[in-house]
mmCIF file of C-alpha atoms and ligand atoms in Angstrom:
data_model
loop_
_atom_site.group_PDB
_atom_site.id
_atom_site.type_symbol
_atom_site.label_atom_id
_atom_site.label_comp_id
_atom_site.label_asym_id
_atom_site.label_seq_id
_atom_site.Cartn_x
_atom_site.Cartn_y
_atom_site.Cartn_z
ATOM 1 C CA UNK A 27 -107.186 18.469 127.200
ATOM 2 C CA UNK A 28 -106.092 15.930 124.953
ATOM 3 C CA UNK A 29 -104.215 14.453 128.144
ATOM 4 C CA UNK A 30 -107.646 13.795 129.461
ATOM 5 C CA UNK A 31 -108.555 11.909 125.923
ATOM 6 C CA UNK A 32 -105.457 9.760 126.446
ATOM 7 C CA UNK A 33 -106.274 8.787 130.203
ATOM 8 C CA UNK A 34 -109.645 7.897 128.934
ATOM 9 C CA UNK A 35 -108.518 5.846 125.627
ATOM 10 C CA UNK A 36 -105.303 4.500 127.929
ATOM 11 C CA UNK A 37 -107.716 3.355 131.118
ATOM 12 C CA UNK A 38 -105.280 5.400 133.432
ATOM 13 C CA UNK A 39 -107.918 7.012 135.575
ATOM 14 C CA UNK A 40 -106.484 8.605 138.522
ATOM 15 C CA UNK A 41 -108.416 9.118 141.807
ATOM 16 C CA UNK A 42 -108.632 12.596 141.900
ATOM 17 C CA UNK A 43 -108.865 15.674 139.004
ATOM 18 C CA UNK A 44 -108.865 19.563 140.264
ATOM 19 C CA UNK A 45 -110.350 21.522 136.872
ATOM 20 C CA UNK A 46 -109.775 24.784 138.026
ATOM 21 C CA UNK A 47 -110.695 28.278 135.592
ATOM 22 C CA UNK A 48 -112.935 31.137 136.065
ATOM 23 C CA UNK A 49 -116.961 30.905 136.300
ATOM 24 C CA UNK A 50 -118.170 29.644 132.910
ATOM 25 C CA UNK A 51 -114.745 28.551 131.610
ATOM 26 C CA UNK A 52 -116.421 24.890 130.529
ATOM 27 C CA UNK A 53 -115.115 22.842 133.762
ATOM 28 C CA UNK A 54 -118.322 21.423 134.326
ATOM 29 C CA UNK A 55 -119.190 20.625 130.786
ATOM 30 C CA UNK A 56 -115.364 19.071 130.528
ATOM 31 C CA UNK A 57 -116.088 17.032 133.728
ATOM 32 C CA UNK A 58 -119.257 15.541 132.355
ATOM 33 C CA UNK A 59 -117.318 14.953 129.110
ATOM 34 C CA UNK A 60 -114.744 13.133 131.114
ATOM 35 C CA UNK A 61 -117.152 11.284 133.178
ATOM 36 C CA UNK A 62 -119.144 9.852 130.361
ATOM 37 C CA UNK A 63 -115.820 9.179 128.138
ATOM 38 C CA UNK A 64 -114.440 7.125 131.718
ATOM 39 C CA UNK A 65 -117.436 4.791 132.138
ATOM 40 C CA UNK A 66 -118.523 4.904 128.047
ATOM 41 C CA UNK A 67 -118.513 1.012 126.549
ATOM 42 C CA UNK A 68 -117.296 1.807 123.253
ATOM 43 C CA UNK A 69 -113.904 0.537 122.636
ATOM 44 C CA UNK A 70 -112.788 3.755 120.978
ATOM 45 C CA UNK A 71 -114.095 7.417 120.491
ATOM 46 C CA UNK A 72 -114.804 7.473 123.936
ATOM 47 C CA UNK A 73 -117.532 8.923 125.009
ATOM 48 C CA UNK A 74 -119.542 7.850 121.688
ATOM 49 C CA UNK A 75 -122.552 9.134 122.677
ATOM 50 C CA UNK A 76 -124.501 6.572 121.853
ATOM 51 C CA UNK A 77 -124.027 3.601 124.685
ATOM 52 C CA UNK A 78 -126.358 3.134 127.315
ATOM 53 C CA UNK A 79 -123.807 4.644 129.782
ATOM 54 C CA UNK A 80 -123.141 7.779 127.917
ATOM 55 C CA UNK A 81 -127.312 8.496 127.032
ATOM 56 C CA UNK A 82 -127.686 8.048 130.946
ATOM 57 C CA UNK A 83 -124.828 10.723 131.562
ATOM 58 C CA UNK A 84 -126.213 12.845 128.452
ATOM 59 C CA UNK A 85 -129.605 13.095 130.194
ATOM 60 C CA UNK A 86 -128.149 13.402 134.085
ATOM 61 C CA UNK A 87 -129.497 10.164 134.720
ATOM 62 C CA UNK A 88 -126.497 7.980 135.412
ATOM 63 C CA UNK A 89 -126.552 6.890 138.994
ATOM 64 C CA UNK A 90 -122.870 6.428 138.897
ATOM 65 C CA UNK A 91 -122.359 10.095 138.402
ATOM 66 C CA UNK A 92 -122.758 12.191 141.905
ATOM 67 C CA UNK A 93 -122.989 15.691 141.883
ATOM 68 C CA UNK A 94 -122.406 17.601 145.170
ATOM 69 C CA UNK A 95 -122.435 21.647 145.299
ATOM 70 C CA UNK A 96 -122.282 24.332 148.441
ATOM 71 C CA UNK A 97 -125.298 24.131 150.938
ATOM 72 C CA UNK A 98 -125.309 28.142 150.779
ATOM 73 C CA UNK A 99 -122.214 29.111 151.133
ATOM 74 C CA UNK A 100 -120.258 26.276 151.771
ATOM 75 C CA UNK A 101 -119.671 22.560 151.171
ATOM 76 C CA UNK A 102 -120.213 21.162 154.786
ATOM 77 C CA UNK A 103 -118.773 18.224 156.763
ATOM 78 C CA UNK A 104 -122.098 16.418 156.865
ATOM 79 C CA UNK A 105 -122.197 16.304 153.205
ATOM 80 C CA UNK A 106 -119.049 14.774 152.780
ATOM 81 C CA UNK A 107 -119.766 12.180 155.429
ATOM 82 C CA UNK A 108 -122.972 11.788 153.298
ATOM 83 C CA UNK A 109 -121.253 11.072 150.699
ATOM 84 C CA UNK A 110 -118.294 9.185 152.033
ATOM 85 C CA UNK A 111 -121.076 6.404 153.023
ATOM 86 C CA UNK A 112 -123.091 6.764 149.615
ATOM 87 C CA UNK A 113 -119.484 5.507 147.677
ATOM 88 C CA UNK A 114 -118.755 2.882 150.078
ATOM 89 C CA UNK A 115 -120.060 0.224 147.984
ATOM 90 C CA UNK A 116 -119.330 -0.748 144.270
ATOM 91 C CA UNK A 117 -120.452 1.852 141.580
ATOM 92 C CA UNK A 118 -124.696 0.716 140.813
ATOM 93 C CA UNK A 119 -123.587 -0.375 136.825
ATOM 94 C CA UNK A 120 -120.328 1.321 135.430
ATOM 95 C CA UNK A 121 -116.694 0.430 136.376
ATOM 96 C CA UNK A 122 -116.361 3.412 138.035
ATOM 97 C CA UNK A 123 -118.309 5.878 140.330
ATOM 98 C CA UNK A 124 -117.809 9.718 139.435
ATOM 99 C CA UNK A 125 -117.678 12.422 141.931
ATOM 100 C CA UNK A 126 -117.865 15.814 140.735
ATOM 101 C CA UNK A 127 -118.249 18.467 143.253
ATOM 102 C CA UNK A 128 -119.011 21.704 142.256
ATOM 103 C CA UNK A 129 -117.296 24.599 143.827
ATOM 104 C CA UNK A 130 -115.039 22.143 145.275
ATOM 105 C CA UNK A 131 -112.786 25.663 146.877
ATOM 106 C CA UNK A 132 -115.732 26.185 148.772
ATOM 107 C CA UNK A 133 -115.470 23.117 151.042
ATOM 108 C CA UNK A 134 -114.784 23.993 155.137
ATOM 109 C CA UNK A 135 -112.062 23.229 157.143
ATOM 110 C CA UNK A 136 -113.445 20.125 158.679
ATOM 111 C CA UNK A 137 -115.131 19.092 155.218
ATOM 112 C CA UNK A 138 -111.505 19.066 153.613
ATOM 113 C CA UNK A 139 -110.159 16.840 156.903
ATOM 114 C CA UNK A 140 -112.698 14.608 155.933
ATOM 115 C CA UNK A 141 -112.364 14.241 152.119
ATOM 116 C CA UNK A 142 -108.454 13.790 152.825
ATOM 117 C CA UNK A 143 -109.026 10.714 154.471
ATOM 118 C CA UNK A 144 -111.247 9.404 151.275
ATOM 119 C CA UNK A 145 -108.483 10.462 149.150
ATOM 120 C CA UNK A 146 -105.883 8.785 151.303
ATOM 121 C CA UNK A 147 -107.640 5.899 151.642
ATOM 122 C CA UNK A 148 -108.985 5.036 148.007
ATOM 123 C CA UNK A 149 -111.733 2.427 148.216
ATOM 124 C CA UNK A 150 -113.963 1.146 145.049
ATOM 125 C CA UNK A 151 -113.638 2.701 141.801
ATOM 126 C CA UNK A 152 -114.063 5.876 142.933
ATOM 127 C CA UNK A 153 -113.070 9.266 140.521
ATOM 128 C CA UNK A 154 -113.391 12.656 142.199
ATOM 129 C CA UNK A 155 -113.627 15.876 140.292
ATOM 130 C CA UNK A 156 -113.206 18.883 141.873
ATOM 131 C CA UNK A 157 -114.232 22.198 140.002
ATOM 132 C CA UNK A 158 -112.844 25.377 141.061
ATOM 133 C CA UNK A 159 -111.710 28.707 140.681
ATOM 134 C CA UNK A 160 -109.403 29.127 142.860
ATOM 135 C CA UNK A 161 -107.892 25.776 144.050
ATOM 136 C CA UNK A 162 -105.560 27.587 146.488
ATOM 137 C CA UNK A 163 -108.103 27.535 149.493
ATOM 138 C CA UNK A 164 -107.947 23.581 149.339
ATOM 139 C CA UNK A 165 -105.267 21.833 151.868
ATOM 140 C CA UNK A 166 -101.982 21.453 150.129
ATOM 141 C CA UNK A 167 -102.585 17.702 151.096
ATOM 142 C CA UNK A 168 -105.536 17.934 148.992
ATOM 143 C CA UNK A 169 -103.837 19.751 146.294
ATOM 144 C CA UNK A 170 -101.122 17.175 146.078
ATOM 145 C CA UNK A 171 -103.454 14.262 145.577
ATOM 146 C CA UNK A 172 -105.546 15.301 142.754
ATOM 147 C CA UNK A 173 -104.481 16.201 138.861
ATOM 148 C CA UNK A 174 -104.488 19.641 138.167
ATOM 149 C CA UNK A 175 -105.955 20.871 134.987
ATOM 150 C CA UNK A 176 -105.962 24.627 134.586
ATOM 151 C CA UNK A 177 -108.441 26.235 132.271
ATOM 152 C CA UNK A 178 -108.508 28.903 129.928
ATOM 153 C CA UNK A 179 -111.368 30.753 128.798
ATOM 154 C CA UNK A 180 -112.172 28.386 125.774
ATOM 155 C CA UNK A 181 -111.041 29.643 122.732
ATOM 156 C CA UNK A 182 -113.063 30.150 119.901
ATOM 157 C CA UNK A 183 -111.858 27.516 117.727
ATOM 158 C CA UNK A 184 -112.152 24.993 119.947
ATOM 159 C CA UNK A 185 -115.530 25.900 121.169
ATOM 160 C CA UNK A 186 -116.522 25.910 117.268
ATOM 161 C CA UNK A 187 -115.151 22.368 117.062
ATOM 162 C CA UNK A 188 -116.978 21.554 119.984
ATOM 163 C CA UNK A 189 -120.230 22.517 118.831
ATOM 164 C CA UNK A 190 -120.351 21.310 115.514
ATOM 165 C CA UNK A 191 -119.494 18.103 116.088
ATOM 166 C CA UNK A 192 -121.613 17.204 119.357
ATOM 167 C CA UNK A 193 -124.832 19.143 118.065
ATOM 168 C CA UNK A 194 -126.242 19.567 114.806
ATOM 169 C CA UNK A 195 -126.115 22.803 114.024
ATOM 170 C CA UNK A 196 -124.767 24.839 110.934
ATOM 171 C CA UNK A 197 -121.432 26.574 110.930
ATOM 172 C CA UNK A 198 -123.425 30.219 110.909
ATOM 173 C CA UNK A 199 -125.765 29.283 114.155
ATOM 174 C CA UNK A 200 -122.494 28.256 115.982
ATOM 175 C CA UNK A 201 -120.753 31.062 114.791
ATOM 176 C CA UNK A 202 -123.567 33.368 115.770
ATOM 177 C CA UNK A 203 -123.934 31.376 119.167
ATOM 178 C CA UNK A 204 -120.240 31.660 120.229
ATOM 179 C CA UNK A 205 -120.706 35.940 119.484
ATOM 180 C CA UNK A 206 -123.633 35.928 122.199
ATOM 181 C CA UNK A 207 -121.517 33.920 124.693
ATOM 182 C CA UNK A 208 -118.880 35.467 124.860
ATOM 183 C CA UNK A 209 -116.925 32.393 125.205
ATOM 184 C CA UNK A 210 -118.647 31.084 127.896
ATOM 185 C CA UNK A 211 -119.658 27.586 126.684
ATOM 186 C CA UNK A 212 -122.244 27.026 128.842
ATOM 187 C CA UNK A 213 -124.122 30.124 127.679
ATOM 188 C CA UNK A 214 -123.730 29.043 124.200
ATOM 189 C CA UNK A 215 -125.069 25.500 124.512
ATOM 190 C CA UNK A 216 -128.153 26.898 126.026
ATOM 191 C CA UNK A 217 -128.517 30.100 122.977
ATOM 192 C CA UNK A 218 -128.349 26.621 120.524
ATOM 193 C CA UNK A 219 -130.753 24.353 122.613
ATOM 194 C CA UNK A 220 -133.592 26.855 123.213
ATOM 195 C CA UNK A 221 -133.343 27.458 119.771
ATOM 196 C CA UNK A 222 -133.204 30.910 119.784
ATOM 197 C CA UNK A 223 -132.129 31.679 116.732
ATOM 198 C CA UNK A 224 -134.790 29.630 114.826
ATOM 199 C CA UNK A 225 -137.036 31.682 116.566
ATOM 200 C CA UNK A 226 -135.200 34.863 115.367
ATOM 201 C CA UNK A 227 -135.758 34.215 112.041
ATOM 202 C CA UNK A 228 -139.488 35.349 111.736
ATOM 203 C CA UNK A 229 -138.296 38.495 114.011
ATOM 204 C CA UNK A 230 -135.724 39.209 111.042
ATOM 205 C CA UNK A 231 -138.655 38.362 108.468
ATOM 206 C CA UNK A 232 -140.387 41.376 110.644
ATOM 207 C CA UNK A 233 -137.380 44.181 110.090
ATOM 208 C CA UNK A 234 -137.621 43.016 106.696
ATOM 209 C CA UNK A 235 -140.984 43.937 106.327
ATOM 210 C CA UNK A 236 -141.163 46.737 108.158
ATOM 211 C CA UNK A 237 -138.689 48.377 105.759
ATOM 212 C CA UNK A 238 -140.839 48.148 103.388
ATOM 213 C CA UNK A 239 -143.645 50.112 105.029
ATOM 214 C CA UNK A 240 -146.339 48.064 104.998
ATOM 215 C CA UNK A 241 -148.243 47.821 108.223
ATOM 216 C CA UNK A 242 -150.313 44.909 106.882
ATOM 217 C CA UNK A 243 -147.844 42.509 106.499
ATOM 218 C CA UNK A 244 -145.897 43.331 109.369
ATOM 219 C CA UNK A 245 -148.561 43.025 111.591
ATOM 220 C CA UNK A 246 -149.552 39.640 109.704
ATOM 221 C CA UNK A 247 -146.494 38.913 111.648
ATOM 222 C CA UNK A 248 -147.901 39.555 114.479
ATOM 223 C CA UNK A 249 -150.789 37.566 114.400
ATOM 224 C CA UNK A 250 -148.281 34.474 113.598
ATOM 225 C CA UNK A 251 -146.294 34.851 116.764
ATOM 226 C CA UNK A 252 -147.672 36.531 119.219
ATOM 227 C CA UNK A 253 -149.839 34.286 121.600
ATOM 228 C CA UNK A 254 -149.454 35.931 124.886
ATOM 229 C CA UNK A 255 -148.115 38.929 126.785
ATOM 230 C CA UNK A 256 -144.648 36.725 127.164
ATOM 231 C CA UNK A 257 -144.537 36.573 123.252
ATOM 232 C CA UNK A 258 -144.690 40.484 122.899
ATOM 233 C CA UNK A 259 -142.575 41.208 125.185
ATOM 234 C CA UNK A 260 -139.706 38.381 123.893
ATOM 235 C CA UNK A 261 -140.786 40.704 120.548
ATOM 236 C CA UNK A 262 -140.006 44.301 122.014
ATOM 237 C CA UNK A 263 -136.922 43.347 123.459
ATOM 238 C CA UNK A 264 -135.635 41.451 120.253
ATOM 239 C CA UNK A 265 -136.315 44.794 118.518
ATOM 240 C CA UNK A 266 -134.835 47.072 121.373
ATOM 241 C CA UNK A 267 -131.918 44.612 121.296
ATOM 242 C CA UNK A 268 -131.680 45.313 117.164
ATOM 243 C CA UNK A 269 -131.925 49.210 117.272
ATOM 244 C CA UNK A 270 -129.054 48.975 120.295
ATOM 245 C CA UNK A 271 -126.968 46.511 117.711
ATOM 246 C CA UNK A 272 -127.694 49.181 114.747
ATOM 247 C CA UNK A 273 -127.037 52.091 116.895
ATOM 248 C CA UNK A 274 -123.592 50.331 117.611
ATOM 249 C CA UNK A 275 -122.902 49.534 113.830
ATOM 250 C CA UNK A 276 -123.601 53.468 113.142
ATOM 251 C CA UNK A 277 -120.419 54.045 115.646
ATOM 252 C CA UNK A 278 -118.179 51.394 115.190
ATOM 253 C CA UNK A 279 -118.932 49.474 112.572
ATOM 254 C CA UNK A 280 -119.119 46.436 114.803
ATOM 255 C CA UNK A 281 -121.456 43.858 113.068
ATOM 256 C CA UNK A 282 -120.263 40.695 115.464
ATOM 257 C CA UNK A 283 -123.430 40.700 117.750
ATOM 258 C CA UNK A 284 -126.094 40.056 114.501
ATOM 259 C CA UNK A 285 -125.274 36.788 112.525
ATOM 260 C CA UNK A 286 -123.566 36.950 109.357
ATOM 261 C CA UNK A 287 -126.727 36.375 106.794
ATOM 262 C CA UNK A 288 -128.412 39.416 108.356
ATOM 263 C CA UNK A 289 -125.354 41.655 108.296
ATOM 264 C CA UNK A 290 -127.157 42.898 104.876
ATOM 265 C CA UNK A 291 -130.031 44.171 106.660
ATOM 266 C CA UNK A 292 -128.084 45.693 109.690
ATOM 267 C CA UNK A 293 -126.269 47.695 107.021
ATOM 268 C CA UNK A 294 -129.466 48.818 105.344
ATOM 269 C CA UNK A 295 -130.958 49.630 108.503
ATOM 270 C CA UNK A 296 -127.742 51.840 109.211
ATOM 271 C CA UNK A 297 -127.909 53.577 105.958
ATOM 272 C CA UNK A 298 -132.347 54.371 106.159
ATOM 273 C CA UNK A 299 -131.918 55.171 109.719
ATOM 274 C CA UNK A 300 -130.667 58.367 111.348
ATOM 275 C CA UNK A 301 -129.088 58.382 114.965
ATOM 276 C CA UNK A 302 -132.107 60.260 116.715
ATOM 277 C CA UNK A 303 -134.342 58.041 115.025
ATOM 278 C CA UNK A 304 -132.773 55.399 116.531
ATOM 279 C CA UNK A 305 -132.869 57.251 120.127
ATOM 280 C CA UNK A 306 -136.337 58.076 119.213
ATOM 281 C CA UNK A 307 -137.659 54.139 118.631
ATOM 282 C CA UNK A 308 -135.950 52.288 121.610
ATOM 283 C CA UNK A 309 -137.513 54.838 123.795
ATOM 284 C CA UNK A 310 -140.914 54.278 122.358
ATOM 285 C CA UNK A 311 -140.010 50.381 122.468
ATOM 286 C CA UNK A 312 -139.246 50.732 126.408
ATOM 287 C CA UNK A 313 -142.003 52.579 126.991
ATOM 288 C CA UNK A 314 -144.141 50.175 125.333
ATOM 289 C CA UNK A 315 -142.527 47.384 127.451
ATOM 290 C CA UNK A 316 -143.696 49.323 130.746
ATOM 291 C CA UNK A 317 -147.258 49.481 129.358
ATOM 292 C CA UNK A 318 -147.336 45.894 128.994
ATOM 293 C CA UNK A 319 -147.627 45.962 132.675
ATOM 294 C CA UNK A 320 -150.880 47.541 132.649
ATOM 295 C CA UNK A 321 -154.019 45.695 131.041
ATOM 296 C CA UNK A 322 -153.482 47.723 127.288
ATOM 297 C CA UNK A 323 -153.871 45.741 124.449
ATOM 298 C CA UNK A 324 -150.806 44.409 123.501
ATOM 299 C CA UNK A 325 -151.291 44.649 119.757
ATOM 300 C CA UNK A 326 -151.909 48.119 119.991
ATOM 301 C CA UNK A 327 -148.853 49.029 121.551
ATOM 302 C CA UNK A 328 -147.010 46.500 119.531
ATOM 303 C CA UNK A 329 -148.781 48.382 116.210
ATOM 304 C CA UNK A 330 -147.706 51.941 117.562
ATOM 305 C CA UNK A 331 -143.909 50.811 117.690
ATOM 306 C CA UNK A 332 -144.354 49.450 114.205
ATOM 307 C CA UNK A 333 -145.622 52.968 112.755
ATOM 308 C CA UNK A 334 -143.296 54.463 114.748
ATOM 309 C CA UNK A 335 -140.257 52.554 112.712
ATOM 310 C CA UNK A 336 -141.761 52.621 109.427
ATOM 311 C CA UNK A 337 -142.506 56.332 110.123
ATOM 312 C CA UNK A 338 -138.914 57.400 110.201
ATOM 313 C CA UNK A 339 -137.372 55.538 107.458
ATOM 314 C CA UNK A 340 -136.192 57.788 104.462
ATOM 315 C CA UNK A 341 -136.959 56.769 101.088
HETATM 316 ZN ZN1 ZN B 407 -120.780 5.765 125.189
#
């Protein structure tokens, strides 16, 4: 995406772009960053992330960035007409108005015809970014008026650079989010933003305590983290995924889904639990999850699962 950066820095902004690529490959994120960069008031290093325009873009409150997406299965001609009248005036407070059209390839024929007119007779400082999975469904006349960027699914290194620079997470957290996100940058950001990693810390602490077979210390964690049924459910889902990871590791020595600093814990679990016991534990957790639907004391359910886990450790 170096050429997009160059376009921003040299102020050579085209009237229309197509960002084409598979779902989840980072088109929308790229469009947001590009939009922020175009209007950033900083002289260099745009988007800076700190100026008023950048901040507003970041929180989705920039009045000069418009989003259009399909209503139902397609983008309708009425939407394009509304858009055309909305963009006939000057931008509110930025040099450019950016219109991000999500699922741009879902524009119906009539809508495409109307849209083409605005491309043929550009007015004001409007910049269109069409996000598409298959740009070939657009009229050739539209495609020829847009700068086309094909997005490969984002490489891990690019994701790592982007996430480490933009967000203040350490390499371990970013690495974990990338593994969990299957290369989908939006998902990785979500994992980081929701702090799944931070809240997982206490879960791992619990796994460590279970290894020592001291029921009281495990239940102390229960008391600390479980406020309601949903918390208990999250814990059980975490445990189920953990034991699936242990099983996977037993078969394939694949530890990619576990954060690096937890891998010794994984090895310990692998050493101390037999395969058939893992299946039994997973069954027990599953039935615990089902029982949550009934009015049974959640602490008793979780406690019985802890007991099941502790009884199978050898040594
Ligand atoms: Zn800025």
